[in-house]
Structure formats: C-alpha cells, structure tokens
Amino acid sequence: MTRAHIVARQLGLAEGLAECNDKALFKWLVACLLFAKPIQQTIAWQAYKVIVEEHQYDSARKLAACSKAKLVGLLGAAHYVRYDNSTAERLIKLGRKLVDEYDGKVMNIRQQSTDAPAFAQRLLAFAGLGPKAVDIFMRDTARFLFPDTGAR
C-alpha cells in the first residue's frame, strides 16, 4: 500500500511558495518536519493546523519563543503523541537556529546557498530535518528557489 504524499497546495501554501514568500516557506518547513515522522498524515496535518494556523506559530521567532510544554500540549491536542516531546524540542530548535543563523528567514538560507544541493545540505544541519523532511520540502520548493537550474 502506498502512502499519499502531502503537498503544499493542500495546506494553501502553493502560491506563497511560487512567490518565494518567506512566511509560506517557513510554514512549509514546519509542515515537512511534522510530516516526515512515521505518523499518520492526518494526525501530522492536524498538528500543523493546530500549531501554525490556530495558534499562529507561523514564524521562526514565534516558534523559538514557545515553550516545550506549550508545544507538547498543542501536539497532544492534535493527537500527535508518539513523538510529542522530541518533535516539540525539534520545532523549537528549528526556530532558534533559523533566528540565530539566518535572521529567522528561509530565504536567507537560499541567499547563502549556491544551488539546490547546497540549500538542502544547510537544511540537513537543522535538528529534526532529516533526508525525508528535506526531500518533502525540496519537492515543492526547489523549482521556485532555483528556477535557473532546472531543479525539480
């Protein structure tokens, strides 16, 4: 049985990604972290909606300032309980690293990357963003972030 893949369009982010809108890129990055775990996609989707849409943790600065206990509670509300502690820690670390090293902007990662593989390598340096999360992220963004290279 094959699993359906979530795409940015389903989260209402496609237009923002096409425009390289930093808020949309950040939201998609958070979604990719959540969807990359071996957890039901409907639960990961609910966690995204609770954290990003309902509680407005939609920027690196907001996420970095959130407490682990608060995020564990939000993940629990979405029934994302199997990896709630580790995911909460990784979300906070994602926000902090993005703030500390890239002024909170995904586009600053792009500006410091010569090409799509270099960008992907920078993403892999974030706690919680493994190859699967980076592949999901790049699948829907590479062609916009690196239009002149024919990136997928």
mmCIF file of C-alpha atoms in Angstrom:
data_model
loop_
_atom_site.group_PDB
_atom_site.id
_atom_site.type_symbol
_atom_site.label_atom_id
_atom_site.label_comp_id
_atom_site.label_asym_id
_atom_site.label_seq_id
_atom_site.Cartn_x
_atom_site.Cartn_y
_atom_site.Cartn_z
ATOM 1 C CA MET A 1 0.000 0.000 0.000
ATOM 2 C CA THR A 2 1.435 3.396 -0.943
ATOM 3 C CA ARG A 3 1.024 6.421 1.244
ATOM 4 C CA ALA A 4 -0.390 9.578 -0.243
ATOM 5 C CA HIS A 5 2.052 12.434 -0.199
ATOM 6 C CA ILE A 6 1.004 15.715 1.287
ATOM 7 C CA VAL A 7 1.739 18.683 -0.942
ATOM 8 C CA ALA A 8 1.964 22.373 -0.172
ATOM 9 C CA ARG A 9 -1.153 23.077 -2.226
ATOM 10 C CA GLN A 10 -3.210 21.045 0.252
ATOM 11 C CA LEU A 11 -2.105 23.400 3.026
ATOM 12 C CA GLY A 12 -2.865 26.503 0.971
ATOM 13 C CA LEU A 13 0.828 27.332 0.540
ATOM 14 C CA ALA A 14 1.419 26.768 -3.185
ATOM 15 C CA GLU A 15 1.003 30.397 -4.240
ATOM 16 C CA GLY A 16 3.252 31.655 -1.448
ATOM 17 C CA LEU A 17 5.935 29.126 -2.342
ATOM 18 C CA ALA A 18 5.743 30.099 -6.014
ATOM 19 C CA GLU A 19 6.383 33.702 -4.938
ATOM 20 C CA CYS A 20 9.197 32.607 -2.555
ATOM 21 C CA ASN A 21 7.233 34.221 0.261
ATOM 22 C CA ASP A 22 9.227 33.649 3.429
ATOM 23 C CA LYS A 23 6.187 33.059 5.643
ATOM 24 C CA ALA A 24 4.926 30.345 3.283
ATOM 25 C CA LEU A 25 8.405 28.799 3.109
ATOM 26 C CA PHE A 26 8.611 28.694 6.900
ATOM 27 C CA LYS A 27 5.158 27.162 7.245
ATOM 28 C CA TRP A 28 6.052 24.516 4.668
ATOM 29 C CA LEU A 29 9.304 23.779 6.523
ATOM 30 C CA VAL A 30 7.367 23.206 9.761
ATOM 31 C CA ALA A 31 4.886 21.012 7.901
ATOM 32 C CA CYS A 32 7.714 18.961 6.402
ATOM 33 C CA LEU A 33 9.227 18.355 9.829
ATOM 34 C CA LEU A 34 5.844 17.129 11.078
ATOM 35 C CA PHE A 35 5.046 15.004 8.013
ATOM 36 C CA ALA A 36 8.453 13.314 7.895
ATOM 37 C CA LYS A 37 7.829 11.355 11.100
ATOM 38 C CA PRO A 38 6.348 7.848 10.843
ATOM 39 C CA ILE A 39 2.943 9.040 11.954
ATOM 40 C CA GLN A 40 -0.423 9.142 10.218
ATOM 41 C CA GLN A 41 -0.547 12.053 7.800
ATOM 42 C CA THR A 42 -3.978 13.092 9.026
ATOM 43 C CA ILE A 43 -2.507 13.497 12.506
ATOM 44 C CA ALA A 44 0.521 15.399 11.191
ATOM 45 C CA TRP A 45 -1.827 17.636 9.196
ATOM 46 C CA GLN A 46 -3.905 18.294 12.319
ATOM 47 C CA ALA A 47 -0.731 19.138 14.269
ATOM 48 C CA TYR A 48 0.247 21.624 11.552
ATOM 49 C CA LYS A 49 -3.201 23.230 11.698
ATOM 50 C CA VAL A 50 -3.165 23.474 15.500
ATOM 51 C CA ILE A 51 0.373 24.863 15.774
ATOM 52 C CA VAL A 52 0.637 27.088 12.700
ATOM 53 C CA GLU A 53 -2.904 28.103 11.856
ATOM 54 C CA GLU A 54 -4.841 28.074 15.121
ATOM 55 C CA HIS A 55 -2.075 29.188 17.492
ATOM 56 C CA GLN A 56 -0.161 31.289 14.941
ATOM 57 C CA TYR A 57 3.318 29.848 15.472
ATOM 58 C CA ASP A 58 3.953 30.855 11.891
ATOM 59 C CA SER A 59 7.389 32.429 12.143
ATOM 60 C CA ALA A 60 10.778 31.291 13.389
ATOM 61 C CA ARG A 61 10.762 33.935 16.131
ATOM 62 C CA LYS A 62 7.362 32.861 17.459
ATOM 63 C CA LEU A 63 8.312 29.197 17.393
ATOM 64 C CA ALA A 64 11.680 29.840 19.046
ATOM 65 C CA ALA A 65 9.942 31.720 21.872
ATOM 66 C CA CYS A 66 7.406 28.961 22.507
ATOM 67 C CA SER A 67 7.909 26.689 25.499
ATOM 68 C CA LYS A 68 8.375 22.976 25.085
ATOM 69 C CA ALA A 69 5.423 22.337 27.412
ATOM 70 C CA LYS A 70 3.169 24.523 25.246
ATOM 71 C CA LEU A 71 4.181 22.708 22.049
ATOM 72 C CA VAL A 72 3.776 19.289 23.672
ATOM 73 C CA GLY A 73 0.266 20.369 24.653
ATOM 74 C CA LEU A 74 -0.529 21.530 21.131
ATOM 75 C CA LEU A 75 0.836 18.328 19.634
ATOM 76 C CA GLY A 76 -1.230 16.359 22.134
ATOM 77 C CA ALA A 77 -4.352 18.291 21.168
ATOM 78 C CA ALA A 78 -3.734 17.112 17.598
ATOM 79 C CA HIS A 79 -3.159 13.510 18.789
ATOM 80 C CA TYR A 80 0.485 13.745 17.669
ATOM 81 C CA VAL A 81 1.555 11.986 20.843
ATOM 82 C CA ARG A 82 4.053 9.309 19.868
ATOM 83 C CA TYR A 83 6.812 11.832 19.148
ATOM 84 C CA ASP A 84 5.441 14.840 21.030
ATOM 85 C CA ASN A 85 8.463 15.601 23.250
ATOM 86 C CA SER A 86 11.112 15.119 20.590
ATOM 87 C CA THR A 87 9.069 16.965 17.984
ATOM 88 C CA ALA A 88 8.452 19.899 20.337
ATOM 89 C CA GLU A 89 12.204 20.128 21.003
ATOM 90 C CA ARG A 90 12.997 19.972 17.299
ATOM 91 C CA LEU A 91 10.447 22.620 16.408
ATOM 92 C CA ILE A 92 11.930 24.987 18.987
ATOM 93 C CA LYS A 93 15.465 24.218 17.786
ATOM 94 C CA LEU A 94 14.344 24.827 14.213
ATOM 95 C CA GLY A 95 13.033 28.261 15.151
ATOM 96 C CA ARG A 96 16.114 29.155 17.205
ATOM 97 C CA LYS A 97 18.640 28.078 14.582
ATOM 98 C CA LEU A 98 16.736 29.900 11.878
ATOM 99 C CA VAL A 99 16.684 33.050 14.021
ATOM 100 C CA ASP A 100 20.295 32.767 15.198
ATOM 101 C CA GLU A 101 21.913 31.864 11.885
ATOM 102 C CA TYR A 102 19.558 33.218 9.223
ATOM 103 C CA ASP A 103 17.741 36.131 10.875
ATOM 104 C CA GLY A 104 14.598 33.987 11.011
ATOM 105 C CA LYS A 105 14.223 33.751 7.231
ATOM 106 C CA VAL A 106 14.274 30.710 4.990
ATOM 107 C CA MET A 107 15.156 32.992 2.074
ATOM 108 C CA ASN A 108 18.399 33.859 3.847
ATOM 109 C CA ILE A 109 19.315 30.185 3.625
ATOM 110 C CA ARG A 110 18.611 30.451 -0.100
ATOM 111 C CA GLN A 111 20.766 33.551 -0.422
ATOM 112 C CA GLN A 112 23.695 31.734 1.210
ATOM 113 C CA SER A 113 23.331 28.644 -0.991
ATOM 114 C CA THR A 114 24.888 28.368 -4.426
ATOM 115 C CA ASP A 115 22.444 25.745 -5.649
ATOM 116 C CA ALA A 116 19.674 23.349 -4.598
ATOM 117 C CA PRO A 117 22.045 20.678 -3.202
ATOM 118 C CA ALA A 118 23.845 23.297 -1.075
ATOM 119 C CA PHE A 119 20.484 24.565 0.173
ATOM 120 C CA ALA A 120 19.417 21.009 1.044
ATOM 121 C CA GLN A 121 22.689 20.491 2.946
ATOM 122 C CA ARG A 122 22.019 23.604 5.015
ATOM 123 C CA LEU A 123 18.539 22.301 5.839
ATOM 124 C CA LEU A 124 20.010 18.978 6.951
ATOM 125 C CA ALA A 125 22.026 20.880 9.574
ATOM 126 C CA PHE A 126 18.772 21.653 11.419
ATOM 127 C CA ALA A 127 17.822 19.249 14.224
ATOM 128 C CA GLY A 128 14.791 17.270 13.148
ATOM 129 C CA LEU A 129 15.188 17.886 9.428
ATOM 130 C CA GLY A 130 16.424 14.602 8.084
ATOM 131 C CA PRO A 131 16.608 13.481 4.475
ATOM 132 C CA LYS A 132 12.897 12.684 4.283
ATOM 133 C CA ALA A 133 11.820 16.128 5.567
ATOM 134 C CA VAL A 134 14.281 17.867 3.245
ATOM 135 C CA ASP A 135 13.094 15.795 0.270
ATOM 136 C CA ILE A 136 9.486 16.747 1.001
ATOM 137 C CA PHE A 137 10.446 20.421 1.322
ATOM 138 C CA MET A 138 12.521 20.468 -1.842
ATOM 139 C CA ARG A 139 9.880 18.599 -3.855
ATOM 140 C CA ASP A 140 7.553 21.624 -3.657
ATOM 141 C CA THR A 141 10.077 24.471 -3.483
ATOM 142 C CA ALA A 142 13.246 23.762 -5.473
ATOM 143 C CA ARG A 143 11.835 24.877 -8.828
ATOM 144 C CA PHE A 144 10.896 28.247 -7.324
ATOM 145 C CA LEU A 145 14.009 28.769 -5.217
ATOM 146 C CA PHE A 146 16.360 27.718 -8.027
ATOM 147 C CA PRO A 147 14.470 28.394 -11.282
ATOM 148 C CA ASP A 148 17.554 28.778 -13.457
ATOM 149 C CA THR A 149 18.994 25.389 -12.562
ATOM 150 C CA GLY A 150 16.127 23.163 -13.595
ATOM 151 C CA ALA A 151 15.790 21.931 -10.018
ATOM 152 C CA ARG A 152 12.897 19.566 -9.523
#
